[in-house]
Amino acid sequence: MQGITSKENEFVKHVKKLKDKKYRDMSNEYVIEGMKLIAEAIQEKAPIKQIILCDDCEKNAMIPKDLMYEIAKHECIYVTEKVFKYLSEVQTPQGILAIIEKNKKDKEIDYMQDIIVALDDVQDPGNLGTILRTVDSVGLTQLLVSKGTADAYNPKVVRSTMGAIFRVKIIECENLKQTLKEIKKHKFKVVVSSLQAQDTIYDIKYNKKVVIIGNEANGVEQEIQALADEKVKIPMLGKTESLNASVATGIILYEYVRQKQCAFGDRH
């Protein structure tokens, strides 16, 4: 099969431009790369628009037959190895990319969940990807992000989510403070971390709570801290005073898991 051979091809230009957030927002698409992520996308029934294959890789049977069978059900576009490397974001590409339509599902907040996680200007794409995986791992299906938070569809974030991006609804808040005021009307309490807090994360009950994770350098902004119903700290035995945003999120969310498991155990 003759693949696209030129970097000047209009479709190739379109895929390349999806590296840019403004273009991703405008076209409502993002790119995923690699066999594992594409297998996850197929399994989760993500809205795959096209799958791009390196024709040499396909000929060399680098992609397992069972995955190729599923891939063949979608619109496939073949490109030469040179073009594929031009499009790829990784050092050793596996020869497969896909264009995914951004999640168009209902962007309304689900108030039926025990807790909601909201990010206040988390900047690092690696942190955001890890937080998405952690949120997914504890069974939550949504994540609120402020306008100043890193783009969840950035290729680095998408890779580090390991497929969680297909399961967690990302709700972008034009004004996080206003969104939190609205959430409070649904009987949720706002929880922020503060080094000056008396209570620790082990002293509160994680039911109907919005947990705010702040910016890596500045923490939770003052106006949002002023909305907090509860302020907590992660107790530390060493000299370090603060933790990486994704590590802190993991510690807090797994205290929620512990409490949930204890409550489940009490009922049996």
Coordinates of C-alpha atoms in Angstrom, one line a residue:
M1 CA 0.0 0.0 0.0
Q2 CA 1.4 3.4 -1.0
G3 CA 1.6 5.6 2.1
I4 CA 1.8 9.4 2.4
T5 CA 5.4 10.3 1.5
S6 CA 5.5 14.1 2.0
K7 CA 5.7 16.2 5.1
E8 CA 3.9 18.9 3.0
N9 CA 0.8 16.7 2.8
E10 CA -2.2 18.7 4.3
F11 CA -3.2 15.8 6.6
V12 CA 0.4 15.5 7.8
K13 CA 0.4 19.3 8.5
H14 CA -2.8 18.9 10.4
V15 CA -1.5 16.1 12.6
K16 CA 1.8 18.1 13.3
K17 CA -0.2 21.2 14.3
L18 CA -2.0 19.1 17.0
K19 CA 1.1 19.5 19.1
D20 CA -0.1 23.1 19.7
K21 CA -2.8 23.6 22.5
K22 CA -4.6 26.3 20.5
Y23 CA -4.9 24.1 17.5
R24 CA -6.1 21.1 19.7
D25 CA -8.8 23.4 21.2
M26 CA -9.8 24.6 17.8
S27 CA -10.1 21.2 16.2
N28 CA -11.3 19.4 19.3
E29 CA -8.7 16.6 18.8
Y30 CA -5.6 15.3 20.3
V31 CA -2.9 12.7 19.4
I32 CA -2.0 9.5 21.2
E33 CA 1.0 7.3 20.3
G34 CA 2.1 3.7 20.9
M35 CA 0.5 0.3 20.9
K36 CA -0.5 0.3 24.6
L37 CA -2.4 3.6 24.5
I38 CA -4.1 2.8 21.2
A39 CA -5.2 -0.6 22.6
E40 CA -6.6 1.2 25.7
A41 CA -8.4 3.7 23.5
I42 CA -10.0 0.9 21.5
Q43 CA -10.9 -1.0 24.6
E44 CA -12.5 2.1 26.2
K45 CA -14.3 3.0 23.0
A46 CA -12.7 6.3 22.8
P47 CA -13.8 8.4 19.8
I48 CA -10.9 7.5 17.4
K49 CA -11.0 9.6 14.2
Q50 CA -8.0 8.1 12.4
I51 CA -5.2 5.7 13.1
I52 CA -1.8 6.5 11.4
L53 CA 0.5 3.6 10.7
C54 CA 4.1 3.6 9.5
D55 CA 3.8 1.4 6.4
D56 CA 7.3 -0.2 7.0
C57 CA 6.3 -1.1 10.6
E58 CA 3.1 -2.7 9.4
K59 CA 5.0 -4.7 6.7
N60 CA 7.5 -5.9 9.4
A61 CA 4.6 -7.1 11.6
M62 CA 5.7 -5.1 14.6
I63 CA 2.1 -4.7 15.7
P64 CA 0.4 -7.8 17.1
K65 CA -2.2 -9.5 14.8
D66 CA -5.0 -9.2 17.4
L67 CA -4.4 -5.4 17.7
M68 CA -4.2 -5.1 13.9
Y69 CA -7.6 -6.8 13.6
E70 CA -9.1 -4.1 15.9
I71 CA -7.2 -1.3 14.2
A72 CA -8.5 -2.3 10.8
K73 CA -12.1 -1.5 12.0
H74 CA -11.1 2.2 12.0
E75 CA -10.0 4.6 9.3
C76 CA -6.3 3.9 8.7
I77 CA -3.8 6.2 7.1
Y78 CA -0.4 4.9 6.1
V79 CA 2.7 7.1 6.0
T80 CA 6.3 6.4 5.2
E81 CA 8.8 5.9 8.0
K82 CA 10.3 9.3 7.3
V83 CA 6.9 11.0 7.7
F84 CA 6.1 8.9 10.8
K85 CA 9.3 10.0 12.5
Y86 CA 8.5 13.6 11.7
L87 CA 5.1 13.2 13.4
S88 CA 6.3 11.1 16.4
E89 CA 6.9 12.6 19.8
V90 CA 9.1 9.7 21.1
Q91 CA 12.7 8.7 20.6
T92 CA 11.9 5.1 19.5
P93 CA 8.4 5.2 17.9
Q94 CA 6.4 2.0 17.6
G95 CA 4.9 3.0 14.3
I96 CA 1.4 3.8 15.3
L97 CA -0.5 7.1 16.2
A98 CA -4.1 7.9 16.5
I99 CA -6.2 11.1 16.4
I100 CA -8.8 11.2 19.2
E101 CA -11.8 13.5 19.4
K102 CA -11.7 15.3 22.7
N103 CA -14.2 14.1 25.3
K104 CA -17.5 15.7 24.3
K105 CA -19.5 13.9 27.1
D106 CA -21.6 16.0 29.4
K107 CA -19.3 18.5 31.2
E108 CA -21.7 18.8 34.1
I109 CA -20.2 17.9 37.5
D110 CA -21.3 14.6 38.9
Y111 CA -22.4 15.3 42.5
M112 CA -23.1 11.6 43.2
Q113 CA -19.4 10.9 43.9
D114 CA -18.0 11.0 47.5
I115 CA -15.2 13.4 46.6
I116 CA -14.2 15.7 43.8
V117 CA -10.6 16.6 43.0
A118 CA -9.9 20.1 41.7
L119 CA -6.6 21.4 40.5
D120 CA -5.7 25.0 41.0
D121 CA -3.0 25.9 38.4
V122 CA -1.0 22.7 38.5
Q123 CA 1.7 23.4 35.9
D124 CA 3.8 20.3 35.4
P125 CA 2.4 18.0 32.7
G126 CA 4.0 15.0 34.5
N127 CA 2.2 15.9 37.7
L128 CA -1.1 16.3 35.8
G129 CA -0.7 12.9 34.1
T130 CA 0.1 11.2 37.4
I131 CA -2.9 12.8 39.2
L132 CA -5.2 11.6 36.4
R133 CA -3.9 8.1 36.9
T134 CA -4.4 8.3 40.6
V135 CA -7.9 9.7 40.3
D136 CA -8.7 6.8 38.0
S137 CA -7.1 4.3 40.3
V138 CA -9.4 5.2 43.3
G139 CA -12.6 4.9 41.1
L140 CA -13.3 8.6 40.5
T141 CA -14.5 9.6 37.1
Q142 CA -14.0 13.3 36.9
L143 CA -11.3 15.9 37.5
L144 CA -11.8 19.7 37.7
V145 CA -9.0 21.9 36.3
S146 CA -8.6 25.6 36.5
K147 CA -7.9 27.6 33.4
G148 CA -4.2 28.0 34.5
T149 CA -3.7 24.2 34.8
A150 CA -1.5 22.4 32.3
D151 CA -3.4 21.1 29.2
A152 CA -4.6 17.6 29.9
Y153 CA -4.3 16.8 26.1
N154 CA -0.6 17.7 26.0
P155 CA 1.2 14.6 24.5
K156 CA 3.4 14.3 27.7
V157 CA 0.3 14.3 29.9
V158 CA -1.6 11.8 27.7
R159 CA 1.4 9.4 27.8
S160 CA 1.8 9.6 31.5
T161 CA -1.9 8.9 32.2
M162 CA -1.4 5.3 30.8
G163 CA -5.0 5.3 29.5
A164 CA -6.7 7.0 32.4
I165 CA -7.5 10.0 30.1
F166 CA -10.1 7.8 28.4
R167 CA -11.9 7.1 31.7
V168 CA -11.7 10.4 33.6
K169 CA -13.9 13.3 32.5
I170 CA -11.8 16.5 32.5
I171 CA -13.9 19.5 33.4
E172 CA -12.2 22.8 32.6
C173 CA -13.4 25.6 34.9
E174 CA -13.4 29.1 33.4
N175 CA -13.4 30.4 37.0
L176 CA -12.5 27.8 39.6
K177 CA -13.6 30.0 42.5
Q178 CA -17.1 30.4 41.1
T179 CA -17.3 26.7 40.3
L180 CA -16.4 25.9 43.9
K181 CA -19.1 28.2 45.2
E182 CA -21.6 26.3 43.0
I183 CA -20.3 23.0 44.3
K184 CA -20.8 24.1 47.9
K185 CA -24.5 24.7 47.2
H186 CA -24.7 20.9 46.7
K187 CA -23.6 20.3 50.3
F188 CA -19.9 19.7 49.5
K189 CA -17.2 21.1 51.7
V190 CA -14.0 22.5 50.3
V191 CA -10.7 21.0 51.7
V192 CA -7.3 22.7 51.1
S193 CA -3.9 21.8 52.4
S194 CA -2.1 24.3 54.6
L195 CA 1.2 24.0 56.5
Q196 CA -0.5 26.1 59.3
A197 CA -3.4 23.7 59.7
Q198 CA -4.0 22.0 63.0
D199 CA -5.9 19.0 61.5
T200 CA -4.1 16.4 59.4
I201 CA -5.5 14.5 56.4
Y202 CA -6.3 11.6 58.8
D203 CA -8.6 13.8 60.9
I204 CA -11.4 14.4 58.4
K205 CA -14.0 12.3 56.8
Y206 CA -13.9 12.1 53.0
N207 CA -17.6 12.3 52.2
K208 CA -19.0 15.2 50.1
K209 CA -15.6 16.9 49.9
V210 CA -13.9 18.9 47.2
V211 CA -10.1 18.4 47.6
I212 CA -8.1 21.2 46.1
I213 CA -4.6 20.6 44.9
G214 CA -2.6 23.8 44.5
N215 CA 0.1 25.1 42.2
E216 CA 3.6 23.5 42.7
A217 CA 5.3 26.7 43.7
N218 CA 2.6 28.8 45.3
G219 CA 0.1 26.2 46.6
V220 CA -3.7 27.0 46.7
E221 CA -4.4 30.7 45.9
Q222 CA -5.6 32.9 48.7
E223 CA -9.1 33.5 47.4
I224 CA -9.7 29.8 47.2
Q225 CA -8.2 29.2 50.6
A226 CA -10.7 31.7 51.9
L227 CA -13.5 29.5 50.6
A228 CA -12.2 26.4 52.5
D229 CA -14.4 24.7 55.0
E230 CA -11.5 22.6 56.3
K231 CA -7.7 23.0 56.2
V232 CA -5.5 20.0 56.6
K233 CA -1.8 19.1 56.4
I234 CA 0.1 15.9 55.5
P235 CA 2.1 15.1 58.7
M236 CA 5.8 14.7 58.0
L237 CA 8.5 13.3 60.2
G238 CA 11.5 14.6 58.3
K239 CA 12.7 18.1 57.5
T240 CA 10.9 18.4 54.2
E241 CA 8.0 20.8 54.5
S242 CA 6.1 20.2 51.2
L243 CA 5.6 17.4 48.7
N244 CA 5.2 17.1 45.0
A245 CA 1.6 17.9 43.9
S246 CA 1.0 14.4 42.5
V247 CA 2.5 12.7 45.6
A248 CA 0.3 14.8 47.9
T249 CA -2.7 13.9 45.8
G250 CA -1.9 10.2 46.1
I251 CA -1.5 10.3 49.8
I252 CA -4.8 12.2 50.3
L253 CA -6.8 10.0 47.9
Y254 CA -5.5 6.8 49.5
E255 CA -6.7 8.0 52.9
Y256 CA -10.1 8.3 51.2
V257 CA -9.7 4.7 50.0
R258 CA -8.7 3.5 53.5
Q259 CA -11.7 5.1 55.0
K260 CA -14.0 3.7 52.4
Q261 CA -12.6 0.2 52.9
C262 CA -13.0 0.5 56.7
A263 CA -16.6 1.6 56.3
F264 CA -17.2 -1.3 53.9
G265 CA -15.6 -3.7 56.4
D266 CA -17.8 -2.4 59.2
R267 CA -20.9 -3.3 57.2
H268 CA -19.9 -7.0 57.0

